[in-house]
Amino acid sequence: MIGVLGGMGPVATVDFLNKMLAATPARTDQEHVPFVTYSDPAVPDRSTAIRDGRAPSPLPRMVNGVRALEKAGADLIAIPCNTAHYWYDQLTEATSIPVLDMVALASKTIAADLADGAEVGILATRGTLAARLYQKKLEQLGLHPLEPAPDRLCAIDKVVSAVKANQAKSAASTLKTIAAELRERGAHAIALGCTELPVCWHFVAAEISDFGIPIIDPTTILAEECVRLELAIRRRRYSAAQDMTAV
Amino acid sequence: MIGVLGGMGPVATVDFLNKMLAATPARTDQEHVPFVTYSDPAVPDRSTAIRDGRAPSPLPRMVNGVRALEKAGADLIAIPCNTAHYWYDQLTEATSIPVLDMVALASKTIAADLADGAEVGILATRGTLAARLYQKKLEQLGLHPLEPAPDRLCAIDKVVSAVKANQAKSAASTLKTIAAELRERGAHAIALGCTELPVCWHFVAAEISDFGIPIIDPTTILAEECVRLELAIRRRRYSAAQDMTAV
């Protein structure tokens, strides 16, 4: 059973669940992937905590959520919040269940389709950018991270806030402009490194036929990995049951 | 924290979560409603169990889900599956947490807008119709339930199956035709008494400007009630905290 540590934010959590359904080749209820989602929107803001040491840490409430997922029967944990991955090591230490690393998974997917040394634009919260979550992974994979101009960080935060307030559509033109700036500066691909951004990009994509460079959605990558793992486990159990019958 | 007993089916569960977000007047993560969702798609088919006494009962797995929600910290349980309400009494007995009755909530909403004796079309699974879940509630409220013709039940089940398989759009014209038949037979409103049906009706509504009679979506009614209750609890806590400060 997939455990989803959600609420960061709730709109991004449900977007992740929608994408998990879309990634499942199910014809009946019983073929779908079981999941338990703990959506605690009162977790203190992750980006603020990274940038301001005096701000409340989100870690205690995130650990509480991981424990709740364990108790409810989760075998695996997915966290559809990039900024929360700043505490990835502490979260994996707090539980015996494996925790998927969305930032690592997305970075690997990006690297698989690009030549060595390619430039990758990163759109993310100030916290994710300041902690260099994507920059470090991409550099390890031989890619060049490209950050938005410092005077655009405020605009990105406004897009994120709009999604959290169910106003994703209203922020689409801002997001498109900021992404286009990274493309003009030479980005060969852009990572939407905050799970609110793909919710907004959906409205950008509805208006343009081709943006010219690939836009990477880590939420979809995480959702597809969850479904892939679950179906692999199911196949293994089915083979084991067949073996038992043969014996 | 709202506990959602999901997986029946998973697409309807996530539709419920989307509707809970849409019903929340939140500007930040922290203003959203906390929830925990247990989505076990392996619960045996509810409609089949009602109609065939030898088929496996969904009750044990549903009780297991309710227990998991309790352990994870739920204070209230919502079940976005109408047919599951056949076991409503057993589920409320299995837990000390209040369980919302979607069928009762939806029936009350329907009655509030209709004159005494009005005809209400019911679109639902064979199980929900055979158990008279909506018919009983509507009759208690002075309304006349109108069931689909017996030769249309198979078509309704096909619409439900299409939604479970992520093929909601492909079933929209069938659903529209069956709903139109109830309207022609004199229905003053139609209840979409299976949580898969509003997912499909979304595509019907996108194509027509006005169906002529109200279409009632119990998923939205349940979602709005969850948000209303949660916000009422929050206001009460806030007032209590203010009182403490005043003391």
Tab-separated table of C-alpha atoms in Angstrom:
chain	number	residue	atom	x	y	z
A	1	MET	CA	0.000	0.000	0.000
A	2	ILE	CA	1.410	3.368	-1.066
A	3	GLY	CA	1.606	5.973	1.696
A	4	VAL	CA	1.295	9.573	0.546
A	5	LEU	CA	2.605	12.253	2.892
A	6	GLY	CA	0.385	15.066	1.671
A	7	GLY	CA	-0.951	18.486	2.551
A	8	MET	CA	2.133	20.289	1.211
A	9	GLY	CA	-0.011	21.622	-0.327
A	10	PRO	CA	-3.356	19.850	-0.528
A	11	VAL	CA	-3.967	20.834	-4.163
A	12	ALA	CA	-0.607	19.298	-5.146
A	13	THR	CA	-1.462	16.171	-3.120
A	14	VAL	CA	-4.704	15.594	-4.997
A	15	ASP	CA	-2.917	16.389	-8.296
A	16	PHE	CA	-0.494	13.587	-7.409
A	17	LEU	CA	-3.407	11.198	-6.715
A	18	ASN	CA	-5.028	12.151	-10.042
A	19	LYS	CA	-1.727	11.372	-11.775
A	20	MET	CA	-1.407	8.038	-9.953
A	21	LEU	CA	-4.880	7.077	-11.267
A	22	ALA	CA	-3.948	8.216	-14.778
A	23	ALA	CA	-0.799	6.059	-14.641
A	24	THR	CA	-2.716	2.919	-13.632
A	25	PRO	CA	-3.839	0.567	-16.412
A	26	ALA	CA	-6.924	-0.558	-14.436
A	27	ARG	CA	-10.257	-1.758	-15.818
A	28	THR	CA	-11.859	-2.443	-12.414
A	29	ASP	CA	-11.558	-1.100	-8.854
A	30	GLN	CA	-9.612	-4.200	-7.877
A	31	GLU	CA	-6.883	-3.501	-10.461
A	32	HIS	CA	-6.193	-0.034	-9.022
A	33	VAL	CA	-3.307	0.724	-6.665
A	34	PRO	CA	-4.116	0.838	-2.926
A	35	PHE	CA	-3.009	4.002	-1.180
A	36	VAL	CA	-3.314	5.864	2.091
A	37	THR	CA	-2.918	9.642	2.045
A	38	TYR	CA	-2.213	11.733	5.131
A	39	SER	CA	-2.867	15.340	4.224
A	40	ASP	CA	-1.878	17.669	7.067
A	41	PRO	CA	-1.992	21.195	5.663
A	42	ALA	CA	-0.862	22.657	9.001
A	43	VAL	CA	2.762	21.569	8.385
A	44	PRO	CA	4.752	24.838	8.668
A	45	ASP	CA	5.892	26.332	5.365
A	46	ARG	CA	8.947	24.421	4.103
A	47	SER	CA	10.452	27.190	1.997
A	48	THR	CA	10.312	29.680	4.871
A	49	ALA	CA	11.889	27.194	7.306
A	50	ILE	CA	14.862	26.601	4.971
A	51	ARG	CA	15.478	30.339	4.563
A	52	ASP	CA	14.838	31.440	8.145
A	53	GLY	CA	16.373	29.386	10.965
A	54	ARG	CA	14.000	30.980	13.506
A	55	ALA	CA	10.841	29.925	11.629
A	56	PRO	CA	9.053	26.769	12.880
A	57	SER	CA	10.439	23.531	11.427
A	58	PRO	CA	8.041	21.349	9.417
A	59	LEU	CA	9.955	18.201	10.439
A	60	PRO	CA	8.002	17.211	13.598
A	61	ARG	CA	4.630	17.292	11.801
A	62	MET	CA	6.084	15.484	8.785
A	63	VAL	CA	7.449	12.738	11.073
A	64	ASN	CA	4.009	12.568	12.710
A	65	GLY	CA	2.481	12.068	9.251
A	66	VAL	CA	4.961	9.325	8.363
A	67	ARG	CA	4.079	7.538	11.635
A	68	ALA	CA	0.349	7.834	10.863
A	69	LEU	CA	0.947	6.311	7.419
A	70	GLU	CA	2.914	3.438	8.994
A	71	LYS	CA	0.067	2.764	11.439
A	72	ALA	CA	-2.480	2.825	8.618
A	73	GLY	CA	-0.553	0.126	6.732
A	74	ALA	CA	1.691	1.929	4.208
A	75	ASP	CA	4.592	-0.123	2.769
A	76	LEU	CA	6.220	2.742	0.873
A	77	ILE	CA	6.168	6.521	1.218
A	78	ALA	CA	5.832	9.167	-1.487
A	79	ILE	CA	6.056	12.889	-0.684
A	80	PRO	CA	4.541	15.085	-3.397
A	81	CYS	CA	6.397	18.222	-2.188
A	82	ASN	CA	9.858	18.999	-3.570
A	83	THR	CA	10.809	21.448	-0.819
A	84	ALA	CA	10.029	18.808	1.848
A	85	HIS	CA	12.884	16.756	0.351
A	86	TYR	CA	15.280	19.085	2.187
A	87	TRP	CA	14.452	16.842	5.199
A	88	TYR	CA	14.620	13.618	3.153
A	89	ASP	CA	17.423	12.053	5.225
A	90	GLN	CA	15.689	12.788	8.550
A	91	LEU	CA	12.409	11.370	7.217
A	92	THR	CA	14.013	8.136	6.005
A	93	GLU	CA	15.701	7.807	9.409
A	94	ALA	CA	12.360	8.271	11.181
A	95	THR	CA	10.781	5.216	9.552
A	96	SER	CA	11.572	1.647	8.553
A	97	ILE	CA	9.448	1.990	5.382
A	98	PRO	CA	11.247	3.006	2.168
A	99	VAL	CA	10.725	6.667	1.190
A	100	LEU	CA	10.893	7.534	-2.515
A	101	ASP	CA	13.144	10.470	-3.455
A	102	MET	CA	11.168	12.540	-5.975
A	103	VAL	CA	14.035	14.964	-6.625
A	104	ALA	CA	16.425	12.099	-7.457
A	105	LEU	CA	13.825	10.328	-9.630
A	106	ALA	CA	13.008	13.499	-11.578
A	107	SER	CA	16.692	14.397	-12.027
A	108	LYS	CA	17.433	10.915	-13.412
A	109	THR	CA	14.518	11.179	-15.841
A	110	ILE	CA	15.767	14.591	-17.027
A	111	ALA	CA	19.327	13.298	-17.502
A	112	ALA	CA	18.145	10.261	-19.465
A	113	ASP	CA	16.918	12.453	-22.323
A	114	LEU	CA	19.636	15.132	-22.419
A	115	ALA	CA	23.235	15.242	-23.601
A	116	ASP	CA	26.040	15.674	-21.062
A	117	GLY	CA	26.490	19.320	-20.110
A	118	ALA	CA	22.968	20.363	-21.161
A	119	GLU	CA	21.390	23.321	-19.375
A	120	VAL	CA	18.329	22.568	-17.217
A	121	GLY	CA	16.105	25.381	-16.002
A	122	ILE	CA	14.705	24.966	-12.501
A	123	LEU	CA	11.469	26.563	-11.388
A	124	ALA	CA	11.011	26.071	-7.656
A	125	THR	CA	10.362	27.777	-4.328
A	126	ARG	CA	13.075	30.016	-2.859
A	127	GLY	CA	13.732	27.291	-0.263
A	128	THR	CA	14.261	24.529	-2.842
A	129	LEU	CA	16.551	26.815	-4.851
A	130	ALA	CA	18.507	28.054	-1.794
A	131	ALA	CA	19.014	24.454	-0.577
A	132	ARG	CA	20.239	23.554	-4.114
A	133	LEU	CA	18.077	20.381	-4.025
A	134	TYR	CA	17.853	20.090	-7.828
A	135	GLN	CA	21.150	21.800	-8.621
A	136	LYS	CA	23.172	19.185	-6.676
A	137	LYS	CA	21.423	16.175	-8.249
A	138	LEU	CA	21.618	17.609	-11.771
A	139	GLU	CA	25.326	18.484	-11.403
A	140	GLN	CA	26.031	14.931	-10.185
A	141	LEU	CA	24.431	13.725	-13.423
A	142	GLY	CA	26.623	15.986	-15.567
A	143	LEU	CA	24.008	18.659	-16.282
A	144	HIS	CA	24.142	22.450	-15.797
A	145	PRO	CA	21.355	23.827	-13.610
A	146	LEU	CA	19.982	27.183	-14.657
A	147	GLU	CA	18.248	29.193	-11.927
A	148	PRO	CA	15.624	31.876	-12.525
A	149	ALA	CA	16.871	35.469	-12.219
A	150	PRO	CA	16.793	36.624	-8.557
A	151	ASP	CA	14.152	39.258	-9.356
A	152	ARG	CA	11.765	36.486	-10.597
A	153	LEU	CA	11.701	34.469	-7.346
A	154	CYS	CA	8.878	36.544	-5.955
A	155	ALA	CA	6.785	35.910	-9.082
A	156	ILE	CA	7.355	32.140	-8.797
A	157	ASP	CA	6.233	32.226	-5.159
A	158	LYS	CA	3.088	34.055	-6.287
A	159	VAL	CA	2.324	31.283	-8.805
A	160	VAL	CA	2.777	28.698	-6.032
A	161	SER	CA	0.466	30.672	-3.712
A	162	ALA	CA	-2.175	30.984	-6.431
A	163	VAL	CA	-2.266	27.179	-6.847
A	164	LYS	CA	-2.548	26.650	-3.097
A	165	ALA	CA	-5.566	29.000	-3.159
A	166	ASN	CA	-7.267	27.081	-6.044
A	167	GLN	CA	-6.408	29.942	-8.445
A	168	ALA	CA	-3.982	28.061	-10.686
A	169	LYS	CA	-5.464	29.315	-13.938
A	170	SER	CA	-4.983	32.966	-12.991
A	171	ALA	CA	-1.213	32.443	-12.684
A	172	ALA	CA	-0.674	30.611	-15.988
A	173	SER	CA	0.557	33.601	-17.996
A	174	THR	CA	3.114	34.531	-15.298
A	175	LEU	CA	4.447	30.964	-15.208
A	176	LYS	CA	4.677	30.849	-19.006
A	177	THR	CA	6.655	34.118	-19.069
A	178	ILE	CA	9.152	32.941	-16.444
A	179	ALA	CA	9.606	29.582	-18.214
A	180	ALA	CA	10.116	31.379	-21.541
A	181	GLU	CA	12.899	33.474	-19.963
A	182	LEU	CA	14.768	30.279	-18.984
A	183	ARG	CA	14.274	28.930	-22.503
A	184	GLU	CA	15.660	32.165	-24.024
A	185	ARG	CA	18.659	31.920	-21.679
A	186	GLY	CA	19.484	28.525	-23.209
A	187	ALA	CA	17.637	25.900	-21.126
A	188	HIS	CA	17.313	22.584	-22.996
A	189	ALA	CA	14.585	21.469	-20.568
A	190	ILE	CA	12.790	22.921	-17.549
A	191	ALA	CA	12.049	21.120	-14.302
A	192	LEU	CA	8.861	22.187	-12.527
A	193	GLY	CA	10.583	21.684	-9.175
A	194	CYS	CA	7.629	22.535	-6.928
A	195	THR	CA	4.508	20.328	-6.985
A	196	GLU	CA	2.219	23.357	-7.283
A	197	LEU	CA	3.766	24.322	-10.631
A	198	PRO	CA	2.529	21.382	-12.765
A	199	VAL	CA	-1.037	22.213	-11.618
A	200	CYS	CA	-0.553	25.695	-13.114
A	201	TRP	CA	1.411	24.474	-16.156
A	202	HIS	CA	-1.633	22.374	-17.086
A	203	PHE	CA	-3.343	25.670	-18.049
A	204	VAL	CA	-0.270	26.903	-19.953
A	205	ALA	CA	-0.123	23.632	-21.911
A	206	ALA	CA	-3.833	23.888	-22.745
A	207	GLU	CA	-3.139	27.119	-24.634
A	208	ILE	CA	0.073	26.331	-26.498
A	209	SER	CA	0.697	23.416	-28.816
A	210	ASP	CA	4.467	23.211	-28.271
A	211	PHE	CA	6.666	25.105	-25.840
A	212	GLY	CA	9.784	24.157	-27.783
A	213	ILE	CA	11.675	22.397	-24.966
A	214	PRO	CA	10.584	19.563	-22.639
A	215	ILE	CA	8.826	20.550	-19.412
A	216	ILE	CA	9.513	17.980	-16.686
A	217	ASP	CA	6.787	17.247	-14.122
A	218	PRO	CA	8.238	15.488	-11.037
A	219	THR	CA	4.713	14.800	-9.709
A	220	THR	CA	3.952	12.593	-12.721
A	221	ILE	CA	7.368	10.888	-12.442
A	222	LEU	CA	6.740	10.088	-8.754
A	223	ALA	CA	3.188	8.862	-9.483
A	224	GLU	CA	4.390	6.604	-12.291
A	225	GLU	CA	7.162	5.178	-10.091
A	226	CYS	CA	4.633	4.371	-7.334
A	227	VAL	CA	2.368	2.540	-9.780
A	228	ARG	CA	5.346	0.724	-11.365
A	229	LEU	CA	6.576	-0.487	-7.956
A	230	GLU	CA	3.106	-1.562	-6.830
A	231	LEU	CA	2.433	-3.505	-10.026
A	232	ALA	CA	5.889	-5.151	-9.809
A	233	ILE	CA	5.114	-6.307	-6.251
A	234	ARG	CA	1.721	-7.592	-7.395
A	235	ARG	CA	3.293	-9.556	-10.273
A	236	ARG	CA	5.889	-11.027	-7.890
A	237	ARG	CA	3.150	-12.132	-5.449
A	238	TYR	CA	1.150	-13.617	-8.321
A	239	SER	CA	4.225	-15.583	-9.548
A	240	ALA	CA	4.894	-16.788	-5.995
A	241	ALA	CA	1.267	-17.957	-5.703
A	242	GLN	CA	1.583	-19.760	-9.052
A	243	ASP	CA	4.797	-21.450	-7.838
A	244	MET	CA	3.008	-22.563	-4.669
A	245	THR	CA	0.191	-24.055	-6.758
A	246	ALA	CA	2.716	-25.864	-8.966
A	247	VAL	CA	4.341	-27.389	-5.872
B	1	MET	CA	-9.193	15.419	10.626
B	2	ILE	CA	-11.564	14.020	8.011
B	3	GLY	CA	-11.214	10.296	7.342
B	4	VAL	CA	-12.124	9.192	3.842
B	5	LEU	CA	-12.953	5.519	3.348
B	6	GLY	CA	-12.003	5.307	-0.308
B	7	GLY	CA	-11.164	2.919	-3.105
B	8	MET	CA	-14.828	2.296	-3.979
B	9	GLY	CA	-13.765	3.161	-6.572
B	10	PRO	CA	-10.470	5.043	-6.581
B	11	VAL	CA	-11.531	7.473	-9.324
B	12	ALA	CA	-14.616	8.451	-7.287
B	13	THR	CA	-12.421	8.835	-4.179
B	14	VAL	CA	-10.110	11.311	-5.878
B	15	ASP	CA	-13.136	13.098	-7.389
B	16	PHE	CA	-14.409	13.513	-3.816
B	17	LEU	CA	-11.027	14.955	-2.725
B	18	ASN	CA	-11.043	17.360	-5.692
B	19	LYS	CA	-14.526	18.490	-4.629
B	20	MET	CA	-13.430	18.926	-1.006
B	21	LEU	CA	-10.613	21.228	-2.215
B	22	ALA	CA	-13.032	23.150	-4.431
B	23	ALA	CA	-15.375	23.642	-1.449
B	24	THR	CA	-12.610	25.063	0.770
B	25	PRO	CA	-12.184	28.849	0.860
B	26	ALA	CA	-8.426	28.576	1.509
B	27	ARG	CA	-5.721	31.045	0.514
B	28	THR	CA	-2.812	29.072	2.058
B	29	ASP	CA	-1.984	25.428	2.809
B	30	GLN	CA	-2.727	26.060	6.473
B	31	GLU	CA	-6.318	27.125	5.742
B	32	HIS	CA	-7.104	23.843	3.959
B	33	VAL	CA	-8.929	20.943	5.608
B	34	PRO	CA	-6.789	18.097	6.997
B	35	PHE	CA	-7.770	14.658	5.754
B	36	VAL	CA	-6.613	11.063	5.726
B	37	THR	CA	-7.766	8.830	2.879
B	38	TYR	CA	-7.646	5.052	2.969
B	39	SER	CA	-8.144	3.804	-0.564
B	40	ASP	CA	-8.420	0.018	-0.669
B	41	PRO	CA	-9.583	-0.884	-4.170
B	42	ALA	CA	-9.620	-4.605	-3.281
B	43	VAL	CA	-12.891	-4.225	-1.325
B	44	PRO	CA	-15.249	-6.742	-3.002
B	45	ASP	CA	-17.853	-5.244	-5.322
B	46	ARG	CA	-20.697	-3.783	-3.234
B	47	SER	CA	-23.434	-4.018	-5.849
B	48	THR	CA	-22.715	-7.707	-6.500
B	49	ALA	CA	-22.688	-8.513	-2.767
B	50	ILE	CA	-26.140	-6.948	-2.266
B	51	ARG	CA	-27.636	-8.895	-5.165
B	52	ASP	CA	-25.894	-12.237	-4.566
B	53	GLY	CA	-25.767	-13.564	-1.018
B	54	ARG	CA	-22.977	-16.014	-1.960
B	55	ALA	CA	-20.645	-13.280	-3.251
B	56	PRO	CA	-17.909	-12.088	-0.854
B	57	SER	CA	-19.036	-9.354	1.536
B	58	PRO	CA	-17.205	-6.028	1.382
B	59	LEU	CA	-17.884	-5.404	5.093
B	60	PRO	CA	-14.698	-6.912	6.630
B	61	ARG	CA	-12.381	-4.851	4.408
B	62	MET	CA	-14.465	-1.718	4.944
B	63	VAL	CA	-14.250	-2.208	8.727
B	64	ASN	CA	-10.495	-2.700	8.326
B	65	GLY	CA	-10.348	0.636	6.475
B	66	VAL	CA	-12.350	2.402	9.179
B	67	ARG	CA	-9.932	1.040	11.811
B	68	ALA	CA	-6.929	2.245	9.774
B	69	LEU	CA	-8.487	5.721	9.550
B	70	GLU	CA	-9.061	5.739	13.328
B	71	LYS	CA	-5.411	4.775	13.933
B	72	ALA	CA	-4.213	7.493	11.551
B	73	GLY	CA	-6.119	10.146	13.529
B	74	ALA	CA	-9.479	10.632	11.769
B	75	ASP	CA	-12.217	12.355	13.806
B	76	LEU	CA	-15.014	11.878	11.283
B	77	ILE	CA	-15.623	9.422	8.435
B	78	ALA	CA	-16.905	10.091	4.925
B	79	ILE	CA	-17.571	7.264	2.457
B	80	PRO	CA	-17.705	8.442	-1.156
B	81	CYS	CA	-19.547	5.295	-2.324
B	82	ASN	CA	-23.357	5.225	-2.265
B	83	THR	CA	-23.661	1.433	-2.518
B	84	ALA	CA	-21.378	1.029	0.536
B	85	HIS	CA	-24.107	2.810	2.546
B	86	TYR	CA	-26.028	-0.474	2.510
B	87	TRP	CA	-23.664	-1.397	5.403
B	88	TYR	CA	-23.938	2.054	7.031
B	89	ASP	CA	-25.330	0.749	10.346
B	90	GLN	CA	-22.644	-1.948	10.680
B	91	LEU	CA	-19.907	0.599	9.890
B	92	THR	CA	-21.158	3.100	12.483
B	93	GLU	CA	-21.299	0.257	15.026
B	94	ALA	CA	-17.691	-0.730	14.206
B	95	THR	CA	-16.269	2.665	15.234
B	96	SER	CA	-16.628	5.339	17.876
B	97	ILE	CA	-16.014	8.091	15.261
B	98	PRO	CA	-19.094	9.663	13.626
B	99	VAL	CA	-19.742	8.426	10.081
B	100	LEU	CA	-21.514	10.820	7.689
B	101	ASP	CA	-24.505	9.412	5.782
B	102	MET	CA	-24.125	10.595	2.186
B	103	VAL	CA	-27.462	9.119	1.069
B	104	ALA	CA	-29.335	10.944	3.860
B	105	LEU	CA	-27.462	14.222	3.213
B	106	ALA	CA	-28.143	14.087	-0.534
B	107	SER	CA	-31.809	13.179	-0.032
B	108	LYS	CA	-32.288	16.127	2.337
B	109	THR	CA	-30.654	18.489	-0.172
B	110	ILE	CA	-32.952	17.201	-2.937
B	111	ALA	CA	-36.061	17.597	-0.763
B	112	ALA	CA	-35.130	21.140	0.235
B	113	ASP	CA	-35.596	22.381	-3.330
B	114	LEU	CA	-38.628	20.343	-4.439
B	115	ALA	CA	-42.340	20.480	-3.687
B	116	ASP	CA	-43.966	17.660	-1.745
B	117	GLY	CA	-44.745	14.698	-3.990
B	118	ALA	CA	-42.216	15.649	-6.679
B	119	GLU	CA	-40.716	12.850	-8.773
B	120	VAL	CA	-36.975	12.211	-8.333
B	121	GLY	CA	-35.089	10.082	-10.845
B	122	ILE	CA	-32.403	7.834	-9.372
B	123	LEU	CA	-29.391	6.695	-11.349
B	124	ALA	CA	-27.437	4.120	-9.361
B	125	THR	CA	-25.932	0.643	-9.367
B	126	ARG	CA	-28.249	-2.368	-9.374
B	127	GLY	CA	-27.266	-2.966	-5.733
B	128	THR	CA	-28.182	0.547	-4.583
B	129	LEU	CA	-31.497	0.346	-6.466
B	130	ALA	CA	-32.312	-3.187	-5.222
B	131	ALA	CA	-31.553	-2.173	-1.613
B	132	ARG	CA	-33.847	0.889	-2.118
B	133	LEU	CA	-31.218	3.103	-0.400
B	134	TYR	CA	-32.404	6.323	-2.073
B	135	GLN	CA	-36.052	5.290	-2.521
B	136	LYS	CA	-36.554	4.843	1.248
B	137	LYS	CA	-34.960	8.193	2.195
B	138	LEU	CA	-36.804	10.110	-0.544
B	139	GLU	CA	-40.168	8.545	0.382
B	140	GLN	CA	-39.596	9.496	4.038
B	141	LEU	CA	-39.162	13.081	2.819
B	142	GLY	CA	-42.430	13.001	0.854
B	143	LEU	CA	-40.918	12.575	-2.601
B	144	HIS	CA	-41.631	9.979	-5.310
B	145	PRO	CA	-38.572	8.011	-6.430
B	146	LEU	CA	-38.436	7.170	-10.126
B	147	GLU	CA	-36.239	4.208	-11.069
B	148	PRO	CA	-34.660	3.665	-14.481
B	149	ALA	CA	-36.408	1.077	-16.689
B	150	PRO	CA	-35.162	-2.453	-15.891
B	151	ASP	CA	-33.638	-2.797	-19.361
B	152	ARG	CA	-31.413	0.261	-18.686
B	153	LEU	CA	-29.659	-1.119	-15.570
B	154	CYS	CA	-27.013	-2.849	-17.640
B	155	ALA	CA	-26.214	0.420	-19.442
B	156	ILE	CA	-25.842	2.258	-16.100
B	157	ASP	CA	-23.449	-0.431	-14.866
B	158	LYS	CA	-21.416	0.056	-18.059
B	159	VAL	CA	-21.130	3.796	-17.369
B	160	VAL	CA	-19.940	3.011	-13.823
B	161	SER	CA	-17.369	0.521	-15.164
B	162	ALA	CA	-16.098	3.026	-17.724
B	163	VAL	CA	-15.401	5.580	-14.970
B	164	LYS	CA	-13.590	2.977	-12.850
B	165	ALA	CA	-11.381	2.289	-15.903
B	166	ASN	CA	-10.575	6.018	-16.423
B	167	GLN	CA	-12.847	6.088	-19.498
B	168	ALA	CA	-15.523	8.442	-18.150
B	169	LYS	CA	-15.703	10.596	-21.266
B	170	SER	CA	-16.516	7.640	-23.513
B	171	ALA	CA	-19.681	6.917	-21.504
B	172	ALA	CA	-21.069	10.473	-21.423
B	173	SER	CA	-23.571	10.082	-24.269
B	174	THR	CA	-25.017	6.901	-22.723
B	175	LEU	CA	-25.452	8.607	-19.352
B	176	LYS	CA	-27.099	11.616	-20.991
B	177	THR	CA	-29.568	9.384	-22.842
B	178	ILE	CA	-30.569	7.473	-19.688
B	179	ALA	CA	-30.964	10.715	-17.710
B	180	ALA	CA	-33.075	12.198	-20.526
B	181	GLU	CA	-35.410	9.175	-20.350
B	182	LEU	CA	-36.045	9.863	-16.641
B	183	ARG	CA	-36.678	13.537	-17.446
B	184	GLU	CA	-39.175	12.565	-20.195
B	185	ARG	CA	-40.931	10.253	-17.694
B	186	GLY	CA	-41.553	13.254	-15.442
B	187	ALA	CA	-38.556	13.506	-13.089
B	188	HIS	CA	-38.302	16.965	-11.495
B	189	ALA	CA	-34.673	16.252	-10.506
B	190	ILE	CA	-32.199	13.401	-10.907
B	191	ALA	CA	-29.904	12.028	-8.214
B	192	LEU	CA	-26.565	10.660	-9.455
B	193	GLY	CA	-26.726	7.945	-6.779
B	194	CYS	CA	-23.394	6.285	-7.528
B	195	THR	CA	-20.150	8.245	-7.006
B	196	GLU	CA	-18.820	7.206	-10.423
B	197	LEU	CA	-21.708	8.970	-12.193
B	198	PRO	CA	-20.801	12.612	-11.372
B	199	VAL	CA	-17.327	11.955	-12.854
B	200	CYS	CA	-19.049	11.017	-16.125
B	201	TRP	CA	-21.743	13.722	-15.864
B	202	HIS	CA	-18.927	16.296	-15.822
B	203	PHE	CA	-18.438	15.511	-19.539
B	204	VAL	CA	-22.186	15.666	-20.241
B	205	ALA	CA	-22.396	19.077	-18.537
B	206	ALA	CA	-19.438	20.347	-20.569
B	207	GLU	CA	-21.463	19.824	-23.763
B	208	ILE	CA	-24.912	21.085	-22.786
B	209	SER	CA	-25.776	24.474	-21.359
B	210	ASP	CA	-28.909	23.397	-19.473
B	211	PHE	CA	-30.341	19.920	-18.950
B	212	GLY	CA	-33.680	21.378	-17.931
B	213	ILE	CA	-33.952	19.790	-14.469
B	214	PRO	CA	-31.488	19.803	-11.531
B	215	ILE	CA	-28.865	17.055	-11.457
B	216	ILE	CA	-27.904	16.239	-7.872
B	217	ASP	CA	-24.308	15.209	-7.117
B	218	PRO	CA	-24.058	13.478	-3.695
B	219	THR	CA	-20.228	13.552	-3.871
B	220	THR	CA	-20.251	17.367	-3.862
B	221	ILE	CA	-22.865	17.437	-1.069
B	222	LEU	CA	-20.718	15.111	1.081
B	223	ALA	CA	-17.553	17.130	0.336
B	224	GLU	CA	-19.242	20.411	1.238
B	225	GLU	CA	-20.592	18.925	4.486
B	226	CYS	CA	-17.086	17.728	5.470
B	227	VAL	CA	-15.614	21.190	4.866
B	228	ARG	CA	-18.531	22.875	6.686
B	229	LEU	CA	-18.063	20.625	9.754
B	230	GLU	CA	-14.288	21.071	9.805
B	231	LEU	CA	-14.529	24.867	9.541
B	232	ALA	CA	-17.208	24.931	12.280
B	233	ILE	CA	-14.898	22.933	14.599
B	234	ARG	CA	-12.026	25.306	13.765
B	235	ARG	CA	-14.148	28.380	14.549
B	236	ARG	CA	-15.260	26.815	17.844
B	237	ARG	CA	-11.637	26.075	18.821
B	238	TYR	CA	-10.645	29.611	17.866
B	239	SER	CA	-13.458	31.063	20.009
B	240	ALA	CA	-12.459	28.793	22.912
B	241	ALA	CA	-8.845	29.981	22.585
B	242	GLN	CA	-10.045	33.611	22.543
B	243	ASP	CA	-12.102	32.954	25.681
B	244	MET	CA	-9.052	31.454	27.399
B	245	THR	CA	-7.013	34.544	26.494
B	246	ALA	CA	-9.765	36.799	27.852
B	247	VAL	CA	-9.686	34.880	31.161
